[in-house]
Amino acid sequence: MLNTLQKEMNQFINRGLDRSLRLAVTGLSRSGKTAFITSLINQLLHINRVDNGHLPLFDPARNLRILGVKRIAQLDLSIPRFEYERNLSELQQKPPHFPQSTRGVSETRLAIRYQRQSGLMSYLKETGTLYLDIFDYPGEWLLDLPLLALSYQQWSQELSQLFNDKRKNLAQPWLAKVAKLDLTALANEDVLAQIAQDYTDYLQACKERGLHFIQPGRFVLPAELEGAPALQFFPLLELTTAQWEQLKNSANSKSYFSVLVQRYEYYRHKIVKKFYQDYFANFDRQVILADCLTPLNHSRQAFDDMREGLTQLFKNFHYGKRHLLTRLFSPRIDKLMFIATKADHITSDQVPNLISLMRHLVQKGGSYVEFEGIETEYSAIASIRATQQVNVTQNGQKFKAIQGIRSSDLQQVTVFPGSVPMKVPNEAFWQTNKFEFDQFEPQPLEPGENIPHLRMDTVLQFLLGDKLD
């Protein structure tokens, strides 16, 4: 109790003085959130008062206004600390490895000490401190946030509308068992557990095939809830509106139908709502990460699936301009950057196309936040660089290529990865063409070196530049 009160008081004071920022690093599964946070921490910790050549486009670092950066104790002691040291150790292995994907919530806090350049304090040579709070969490859990506004019936009907041929083929074992289930009969715990497992297997199969829109997200990454009845329910996709009404009016409170409703509501109110209130209600700045290349390797459906997942997320964040009252009582996100990751997996001349593709991916959500009057930006980066750009001469012609250790066979290769479309090709394109963007391993990292990156300095400038003035 004392820890909670102290945390809330510190947050209130820092918000009032505008010296703290809570950063929402948002993205679906495998979008690169953990790699992004690891690199962001690393770039900041390597800032010094002599040479910051690793961040040429981050003004406070280039102009030597930042006096120092260090990790400090977080305010909420109940949340695990972000495992920055472990991730750095993975990158320093021989051969190096990317940090492991997130499997739970974690947090880190940075204190950035800087020389003020504007306002009265600049004349007094006064220094200031900006506290930056960053949270990491599984992308799978993020997709549960839309459930907050949906009843069991509404959720089932929304999933039914997204149920395309590819999903139906993967779901056949689960659908066959649901079809035989008498929803008015008294519920059997073992039967529910088995059908819920079949539904979980279906979600895992979707994930393996590049489909991102997976609900409920904790079914594929349950953490401490594994085996709990709270994760033993599933949607009913085949019911008509009349059948829904009949079941709601006549089903026994211990029937399969009623138990499914009860478990969904428990999951929505006790698990999803708590997750939202604990981590998502008070952000100030946001980045949305998306791997636009990997879905292109799969299908148009995979790309559309990712677009749907990201579109759903915008409904669960508060956007708007910041001033004293909103900082204190209703924090809102006032700056948002859309970031396409893995920019090092393509040649530099294709980066504008990758940014354009990102714009098309989030077009609906981007229009929404721009309407709210907040500042937005689009970029393409590599948080942890895996390749080098090279020029290759072949048959007397020069062209750009990339060089790195290919993940599929761990061989060093020099390849032209191909062109990136400026927008999503139509379905007919995939019938006769195929994208094959390779995955690459990270570059070697020696102890004491900063993590190699592409354009992380532009990200830092957008997110923090105005707060370190």
Coordinates of C-alpha atoms in Angstrom, one line a residue:
M1 CA 0.0 0.0 0.0
L2 CA 2.8 2.4 1.0
N3 CA 4.7 1.5 -2.2
T4 CA 1.6 2.2 -4.3
L5 CA 0.9 5.6 -2.7
Q6 CA 4.6 6.7 -3.1
K7 CA 4.6 5.6 -6.7
E8 CA 1.4 7.6 -7.5
M9 CA 2.7 10.7 -5.7
N10 CA 6.0 10.6 -7.6
Q11 CA 4.2 10.2 -10.9
F12 CA 1.9 13.1 -10.0
I13 CA 4.8 15.4 -9.2
N14 CA 6.8 14.5 -12.3
R15 CA 3.8 14.8 -14.5
G16 CA 3.0 18.3 -13.1
L17 CA 6.6 19.4 -13.8
D18 CA 6.5 17.7 -17.2
R19 CA 9.7 15.8 -16.5
S20 CA 8.5 12.2 -17.1
L21 CA 7.4 10.4 -20.2
R22 CA 5.8 7.0 -20.5
L23 CA 6.6 5.4 -23.8
A24 CA 4.2 2.9 -25.4
V25 CA 6.2 0.5 -27.6
T26 CA 3.4 -1.1 -29.6
G27 CA 3.4 -3.9 -32.1
L28 CA 2.0 -7.3 -32.8
S29 CA 3.9 -10.6 -32.2
R30 CA 7.4 -10.7 -33.8
S31 CA 7.3 -7.0 -34.7
G32 CA 10.6 -6.4 -32.9
K33 CA 9.5 -4.7 -29.7
T34 CA 12.2 -6.3 -27.4
A35 CA 14.9 -5.6 -30.0
F36 CA 13.7 -2.0 -30.3
I37 CA 13.7 -1.4 -26.5
T38 CA 17.1 -3.1 -26.1
S39 CA 18.6 -0.9 -28.8
L40 CA 16.9 2.3 -27.5
I41 CA 18.4 1.8 -24.0
N42 CA 21.8 1.0 -25.5
Q43 CA 21.9 4.0 -27.7
L44 CA 21.0 6.3 -24.8
L45 CA 23.4 4.7 -22.3
H46 CA 26.3 5.2 -24.8
I47 CA 25.8 9.0 -25.0
N48 CA 28.7 10.9 -23.6
R49 CA 30.2 14.5 -23.5
V50 CA 32.9 13.8 -26.1
D51 CA 31.6 12.0 -29.2
N52 CA 28.1 10.8 -30.0
G53 CA 28.7 9.8 -33.6
H54 CA 26.4 6.8 -33.2
L55 CA 23.4 9.3 -33.1
P56 CA 24.1 12.0 -35.6
L57 CA 20.5 13.0 -36.0
F58 CA 19.6 13.2 -32.3
D59 CA 20.2 16.9 -31.6
P60 CA 20.6 16.8 -27.8
A61 CA 23.3 14.1 -28.2
R62 CA 25.1 15.8 -31.2
N63 CA 25.1 19.1 -29.4
L64 CA 26.4 17.5 -26.2
R65 CA 23.5 18.8 -24.2
I66 CA 22.9 15.4 -22.6
L67 CA 25.2 15.1 -19.5
G68 CA 24.5 11.4 -18.8
V69 CA 22.0 8.6 -18.9
K70 CA 21.5 5.8 -16.4
R71 CA 19.0 3.1 -15.6
I72 CA 17.3 3.6 -12.2
A73 CA 14.9 1.8 -10.1
Q74 CA 11.4 1.6 -11.5
L75 CA 8.4 3.0 -9.5
D76 CA 6.3 -0.2 -9.6
L77 CA 8.3 -2.9 -7.8
S78 CA 5.8 -5.6 -8.6
I79 CA 6.7 -5.6 -12.3
P80 CA 9.8 -7.6 -13.5
R81 CA 12.7 -5.5 -14.7
F82 CA 13.4 -5.5 -18.4
E83 CA 16.2 -7.9 -19.1
Y84 CA 18.5 -5.5 -20.9
E85 CA 21.7 -7.2 -19.7
R86 CA 20.5 -10.6 -20.8
N87 CA 19.6 -9.3 -24.2
L88 CA 22.9 -7.5 -24.6
S89 CA 24.7 -10.8 -23.6
E90 CA 22.8 -12.6 -26.4
L91 CA 24.1 -10.1 -28.9
Q92 CA 27.7 -10.5 -27.6
Q93 CA 27.7 -14.3 -28.1
K94 CA 29.8 -15.9 -30.8
P95 CA 27.8 -16.2 -32.9
P96 CA 25.4 -13.5 -31.8
H97 CA 21.7 -14.1 -31.3
F98 CA 18.7 -11.8 -31.3
P99 CA 17.1 -11.3 -27.9
Q100 CA 14.3 -13.8 -27.1
S101 CA 10.7 -12.8 -27.8
T102 CA 8.8 -11.3 -24.9
R103 CA 6.8 -13.8 -22.7
G104 CA 5.6 -11.5 -20.0
V105 CA 5.4 -7.9 -18.9
S106 CA 8.6 -6.0 -17.9
E107 CA 9.6 -2.4 -17.3
T108 CA 12.6 -0.2 -17.3
R109 CA 13.2 3.4 -16.2
L110 CA 15.9 5.7 -17.5
A111 CA 17.1 9.0 -16.0
I112 CA 18.4 11.5 -18.7
R113 CA 20.4 14.4 -17.3
Y114 CA 20.7 17.3 -19.6
Q115 CA 21.6 21.0 -19.9
R116 CA 18.6 23.2 -20.4
Q117 CA 18.7 25.3 -23.6
S118 CA 15.4 27.3 -23.4
G119 CA 13.4 29.1 -20.7
L120 CA 14.6 31.0 -17.6
M121 CA 16.7 28.0 -16.4
S122 CA 18.9 28.2 -19.5
Y123 CA 20.3 31.5 -18.3
L124 CA 21.1 30.1 -14.9
K125 CA 22.9 27.1 -16.6
E126 CA 20.4 24.9 -14.8
T127 CA 20.3 21.2 -15.6
G128 CA 17.2 19.1 -15.8
T129 CA 16.3 15.4 -15.6
L130 CA 13.8 13.6 -17.8
Y131 CA 12.5 10.2 -16.5
L132 CA 11.7 7.8 -19.3
D133 CA 9.5 4.8 -18.5
I134 CA 9.4 2.0 -21.1
F135 CA 7.2 -1.2 -21.0
D136 CA 7.6 -4.5 -22.8
Y137 CA 4.9 -7.0 -23.1
P138 CA 3.9 -9.9 -25.5
G139 CA 2.3 -8.6 -28.7
E140 CA -0.2 -11.5 -28.5
W141 CA -1.7 -9.9 -25.4
L142 CA -2.2 -6.6 -27.1
L143 CA -4.8 -8.0 -29.4
D144 CA -7.1 -8.7 -26.5
L145 CA -7.7 -5.0 -25.8
P146 CA -10.6 -4.8 -28.4
L147 CA -12.4 -7.4 -26.3
L148 CA -13.0 -4.6 -23.7
A149 CA -15.8 -3.2 -25.9
L150 CA -17.3 -6.5 -27.1
S151 CA -19.8 -8.9 -25.6
Y152 CA -19.4 -12.6 -26.1
Q153 CA -21.9 -12.5 -29.0
Q154 CA -20.3 -9.4 -30.6
W155 CA -16.8 -11.0 -30.4
S156 CA -18.0 -14.3 -31.9
Q157 CA -19.7 -12.4 -34.8
E158 CA -16.7 -10.2 -35.5
L159 CA -14.5 -13.3 -35.7
S160 CA -17.0 -15.0 -38.0
Q161 CA -16.7 -12.1 -40.4
L162 CA -12.9 -12.5 -40.6
F163 CA -13.2 -16.3 -41.1
N164 CA -11.7 -16.7 -44.6
D165 CA -11.0 -20.0 -46.4
K166 CA -7.4 -20.2 -45.1
R167 CA -8.7 -20.0 -41.5
K168 CA -11.5 -22.5 -42.1
N169 CA -9.1 -25.1 -43.3
L170 CA -6.9 -24.7 -40.3
A171 CA -9.9 -24.8 -37.9
Q172 CA -11.6 -28.0 -39.1
P173 CA -10.8 -30.2 -36.0
W174 CA -12.1 -27.5 -33.7
L175 CA -15.2 -26.7 -35.8
A176 CA -16.1 -30.3 -36.0
K177 CA -16.3 -30.7 -32.3
V178 CA -18.2 -27.5 -31.8
A179 CA -20.8 -28.6 -34.4
K180 CA -21.5 -31.7 -32.3
L181 CA -21.8 -29.8 -29.0
D182 CA -25.3 -29.4 -27.5
L183 CA -25.0 -25.9 -26.1
T184 CA -28.0 -26.3 -23.8
A185 CA -26.7 -29.5 -22.1
L186 CA -25.0 -29.3 -18.7
A187 CA -21.3 -28.4 -19.2
N188 CA -18.6 -31.0 -18.8
E189 CA -15.3 -29.4 -17.7
D190 CA -13.2 -32.0 -19.5
V191 CA -15.1 -31.5 -22.8
L192 CA -14.7 -27.7 -22.6
A193 CA -11.0 -28.1 -21.8
Q194 CA -10.4 -30.3 -24.9
I195 CA -12.4 -28.1 -27.3
A196 CA -10.5 -25.0 -25.9
Q197 CA -7.2 -26.8 -26.6
D198 CA -8.4 -27.6 -30.2
Y199 CA -9.1 -23.8 -30.6
T200 CA -5.7 -23.0 -29.1
D201 CA -4.1 -25.4 -31.6
Y202 CA -5.9 -23.6 -34.4
L203 CA -4.6 -20.2 -33.2
Q204 CA -1.1 -21.6 -33.1
A205 CA -1.4 -22.9 -36.6
C206 CA -2.6 -19.4 -37.7
K207 CA 0.4 -17.8 -36.1
E208 CA 2.8 -20.2 -37.8
R209 CA 1.4 -19.3 -41.2
G210 CA 1.9 -15.6 -40.7
L211 CA -1.6 -14.6 -39.6
H212 CA -1.4 -12.0 -36.8
F213 CA -5.0 -11.4 -35.8
I214 CA -5.3 -14.0 -33.0
Q215 CA -7.8 -13.8 -30.2
P216 CA -7.6 -14.3 -27.3
G217 CA -3.9 -13.6 -27.3
R218 CA -3.2 -15.4 -24.0
F219 CA -4.3 -18.7 -25.4
V220 CA -1.0 -18.9 -27.4
L221 CA 1.1 -17.3 -24.6
P222 CA -0.7 -18.0 -21.3
A223 CA 2.2 -17.4 -18.9
E224 CA 0.9 -18.0 -15.3
L225 CA -2.6 -18.7 -16.6
E226 CA -1.7 -21.9 -18.4
G227 CA -4.3 -24.6 -17.6
A228 CA -6.7 -22.1 -15.9
P229 CA -10.4 -22.4 -16.7
A230 CA -10.3 -18.7 -17.6
L231 CA -8.6 -19.8 -20.8
Q232 CA -11.0 -22.6 -21.6
F233 CA -13.6 -21.0 -23.8
F234 CA -14.0 -20.4 -27.5
P235 CA -16.1 -18.3 -29.9
L236 CA -19.4 -19.6 -31.5
L237 CA -19.1 -18.7 -35.2
E238 CA -22.1 -20.5 -36.7
L239 CA -25.0 -19.1 -34.6
T240 CA -27.6 -16.9 -36.2
T241 CA -28.9 -13.8 -34.4
A242 CA -32.1 -15.7 -33.6
Q243 CA -30.2 -18.6 -32.1
W244 CA -28.2 -16.3 -29.9
E245 CA -31.4 -14.7 -28.5
Q246 CA -32.9 -18.2 -27.9
L247 CA -29.9 -19.4 -26.0
K248 CA -29.6 -16.3 -23.9
N249 CA -33.3 -16.6 -22.9
S250 CA -33.5 -20.3 -22.3
A251 CA -30.1 -21.8 -21.6
N252 CA -29.5 -23.2 -18.0
S253 CA -26.9 -21.3 -16.0
K254 CA -24.8 -24.4 -15.9
S255 CA -25.1 -25.2 -19.6
Y256 CA -22.2 -25.1 -22.1
F257 CA -23.5 -21.8 -23.5
S258 CA -23.8 -20.1 -20.1
V259 CA -20.4 -21.3 -18.9
L260 CA -18.8 -20.1 -22.1
V261 CA -20.4 -16.7 -21.6
Q262 CA -19.2 -16.6 -18.0
R263 CA -15.7 -17.5 -18.8
Y264 CA -15.5 -15.0 -21.6
E265 CA -16.8 -12.2 -19.3
Y266 CA -14.3 -13.2 -16.6
Y267 CA -11.5 -13.1 -19.1
R268 CA -12.6 -9.7 -20.4
H269 CA -13.1 -8.1 -17.0
K270 CA -10.5 -9.7 -14.7
I271 CA -7.6 -10.3 -17.1
V272 CA -7.8 -8.0 -20.1
K273 CA -9.2 -5.0 -18.2
K274 CA -6.6 -5.3 -15.5
F275 CA -3.8 -5.5 -18.2
Y276 CA -5.2 -2.4 -19.8
Q277 CA -5.5 -0.4 -16.6
D278 CA -2.1 -1.4 -15.3
Y279 CA -0.1 -0.7 -18.4
F280 CA -2.0 1.2 -21.1
A281 CA -4.1 3.9 -19.6
N282 CA -1.4 6.6 -19.0
F283 CA 1.0 6.8 -22.0
D284 CA 2.5 10.0 -23.3
R285 CA 4.3 9.0 -26.5
Q286 CA 3.9 5.9 -28.7
V287 CA 5.7 4.0 -31.4
I288 CA 3.9 1.4 -33.5
L289 CA 6.2 -1.2 -34.9
A290 CA 5.4 -3.5 -37.9
D291 CA 7.4 -6.0 -39.8
C292 CA 5.9 -5.3 -43.3
L293 CA 8.3 -7.7 -45.1
T294 CA 7.5 -11.1 -43.5
P295 CA 3.8 -11.1 -44.3
L296 CA 4.6 -10.4 -47.9
N297 CA 6.4 -13.7 -47.9
H298 CA 3.2 -15.5 -46.9
S299 CA 0.1 -14.1 -48.6
R300 CA -2.2 -11.2 -49.1
Q301 CA -4.3 -12.7 -46.3
A302 CA -1.4 -12.5 -43.9
F303 CA -0.8 -8.8 -44.7
D304 CA -4.5 -8.0 -44.4
D305 CA -4.6 -9.9 -41.1
M306 CA -1.8 -7.7 -39.7
R307 CA -3.6 -4.6 -40.9
E308 CA -6.8 -5.6 -39.1
G309 CA -4.9 -6.3 -35.9
L310 CA -3.2 -2.9 -35.9
T311 CA -6.4 -1.1 -36.8
Q312 CA -8.1 -2.6 -33.8
L313 CA -5.4 -1.3 -31.5
F314 CA -6.1 2.4 -32.1
K315 CA -9.4 2.2 -30.3
N316 CA -7.7 1.5 -27.0
F317 CA -5.3 4.4 -26.7
H318 CA -6.0 8.0 -25.6
Y319 CA -4.7 10.6 -28.2
G320 CA -4.7 14.4 -27.9
K321 CA -2.6 17.4 -27.1
R322 CA -0.9 17.6 -23.7
H323 CA -1.2 20.4 -21.2
L324 CA -1.0 20.6 -17.4
L325 CA -4.4 19.3 -16.7
T326 CA -4.2 16.3 -19.1
R327 CA -0.7 15.5 -17.8
L328 CA -2.0 15.3 -14.2
F329 CA -5.5 13.8 -14.6
S330 CA -5.9 12.3 -18.1
P331 CA -2.6 11.6 -19.8
R332 CA -2.8 11.4 -23.6
I333 CA -0.5 10.4 -26.4
D334 CA 0.6 13.6 -28.2
K335 CA 3.2 12.1 -30.6
L336 CA 3.0 8.9 -32.5
M337 CA 5.6 7.3 -34.8
F338 CA 4.8 4.5 -37.2
I339 CA 7.9 2.4 -37.8
A340 CA 8.5 -0.3 -40.4
T341 CA 11.2 -2.6 -39.0
K342 CA 13.9 -4.7 -40.7
A343 CA 15.0 -1.8 -43.0
D344 CA 18.4 -3.4 -43.2
H345 CA 16.8 -6.4 -45.0
I346 CA 16.4 -4.3 -48.1
T347 CA 18.6 -2.0 -50.1
S348 CA 18.6 1.7 -49.3
D349 CA 16.8 2.7 -52.5
Q350 CA 13.8 0.6 -51.4
V351 CA 13.4 2.3 -48.0
P352 CA 10.9 5.0 -49.4
N353 CA 8.8 2.1 -50.7
L354 CA 8.9 0.4 -47.3
I355 CA 7.7 3.6 -45.6
S356 CA 4.9 4.0 -48.2
L357 CA 3.9 0.4 -47.6
M358 CA 3.7 1.1 -43.8
R359 CA 1.5 4.1 -44.6
H360 CA -1.0 1.9 -46.5
L361 CA -0.9 -0.6 -43.6
V362 CA -2.0 1.9 -41.0
Q363 CA -3.9 4.3 -43.2
K364 CA -7.2 4.0 -41.3
G365 CA -5.6 4.4 -37.8
G366 CA -3.2 7.1 -39.0
S367 CA -6.1 9.2 -40.2
Y368 CA -7.9 8.8 -36.9
V369 CA -4.9 10.1 -34.8
E370 CA -4.2 12.9 -37.2
F371 CA -7.8 14.0 -36.8
E372 CA -7.1 14.2 -33.0
G373 CA -4.4 16.8 -33.8
I374 CA -1.3 15.0 -32.6
E375 CA 2.0 14.9 -34.3
T376 CA 2.7 11.8 -36.4
E377 CA 5.7 10.5 -38.3
Y378 CA 6.5 7.5 -40.5
S379 CA 9.9 5.9 -40.7
A380 CA 11.8 2.6 -41.5
I381 CA 14.6 1.4 -39.2
A382 CA 16.7 -1.5 -38.0
S383 CA 16.9 -1.5 -34.2
I384 CA 19.7 -4.0 -34.3
R385 CA 21.4 -4.0 -37.7
A386 CA 22.0 -7.4 -39.3
T387 CA 23.4 -6.5 -42.8
Q388 CA 25.7 -4.2 -44.6
Q389 CA 24.9 -2.3 -47.8
V390 CA 27.3 -3.2 -50.7
N391 CA 27.7 -2.3 -54.3
V392 CA 28.1 -5.3 -56.7
T393 CA 29.2 -5.3 -60.3
Q394 CA 27.8 -8.0 -62.5
N395 CA 28.1 -8.2 -66.3
G396 CA 29.5 -4.7 -66.3
Q397 CA 26.5 -3.3 -64.4
K398 CA 26.6 -1.9 -60.8
F399 CA 23.7 -2.5 -58.4
K400 CA 23.0 -2.3 -54.7
A401 CA 22.9 -5.4 -52.6
I402 CA 23.0 -6.4 -48.9
Q403 CA 25.5 -8.7 -47.2
G404 CA 25.0 -10.7 -44.0
I405 CA 24.6 -14.1 -42.3
R406 CA 21.3 -15.6 -43.6
S407 CA 19.3 -17.2 -40.8
S408 CA 18.0 -20.2 -42.8
D409 CA 21.5 -21.7 -43.3
L410 CA 23.9 -19.5 -41.3
Q411 CA 25.9 -18.7 -44.5
Q412 CA 27.3 -15.3 -45.4
V413 CA 25.6 -14.2 -48.5
T414 CA 25.4 -11.2 -50.8
V415 CA 22.0 -10.8 -52.3
F416 CA 19.6 -8.4 -54.0
P417 CA 16.5 -8.9 -51.8
G418 CA 14.2 -7.5 -54.5
S419 CA 11.8 -4.6 -54.8
V420 CA 9.4 -3.5 -52.1
P421 CA 5.9 -2.6 -53.3
M422 CA 4.7 0.9 -52.4
K423 CA 1.3 -0.6 -51.5
V424 CA -0.1 -4.0 -51.0
P425 CA -0.4 -5.9 -54.3
N426 CA -3.9 -7.2 -55.1
E427 CA -4.8 -10.9 -54.7
A428 CA -4.1 -11.7 -58.3
F429 CA -0.5 -10.7 -57.9
W430 CA 0.2 -13.5 -55.4
Q431 CA -1.2 -16.1 -57.8
T432 CA 1.8 -15.7 -60.1
N433 CA 4.5 -14.0 -58.0
K434 CA 6.2 -14.6 -54.7
F435 CA 8.2 -12.4 -52.3
E436 CA 11.2 -14.0 -50.7
F437 CA 12.7 -11.6 -48.2
D438 CA 15.4 -13.4 -46.2
Q439 CA 16.0 -13.2 -42.5
F440 CA 19.5 -12.4 -41.2
E441 CA 21.4 -12.9 -38.0
P442 CA 22.7 -9.8 -36.0
Q443 CA 26.2 -8.5 -36.6
P444 CA 28.9 -9.3 -34.0
L445 CA 29.0 -7.0 -31.0
E446 CA 32.0 -6.5 -28.8
P447 CA 31.6 -5.6 -25.1
G448 CA 31.5 -1.8 -24.7
E449 CA 30.4 -1.1 -28.3
N450 CA 27.0 0.4 -29.0
I451 CA 24.5 -1.8 -30.9
P452 CA 24.7 -1.1 -34.7
H453 CA 21.4 0.3 -36.0
L454 CA 19.7 2.2 -38.8
R455 CA 17.9 5.5 -38.0
M456 CA 17.4 4.9 -34.2
D457 CA 18.6 8.5 -33.9
T458 CA 15.6 9.8 -35.9
V459 CA 13.3 7.9 -33.5
L460 CA 15.0 9.4 -30.4
Q461 CA 14.8 12.9 -32.0
F462 CA 11.1 12.6 -32.6
L463 CA 10.2 11.1 -29.2
L464 CA 12.6 13.0 -26.9
G465 CA 14.1 16.0 -28.7
D466 CA 11.5 18.5 -27.6
K467 CA 11.8 17.4 -23.9
L468 CA 15.5 17.8 -23.8
D469 CA 15.5 21.5 -25.0

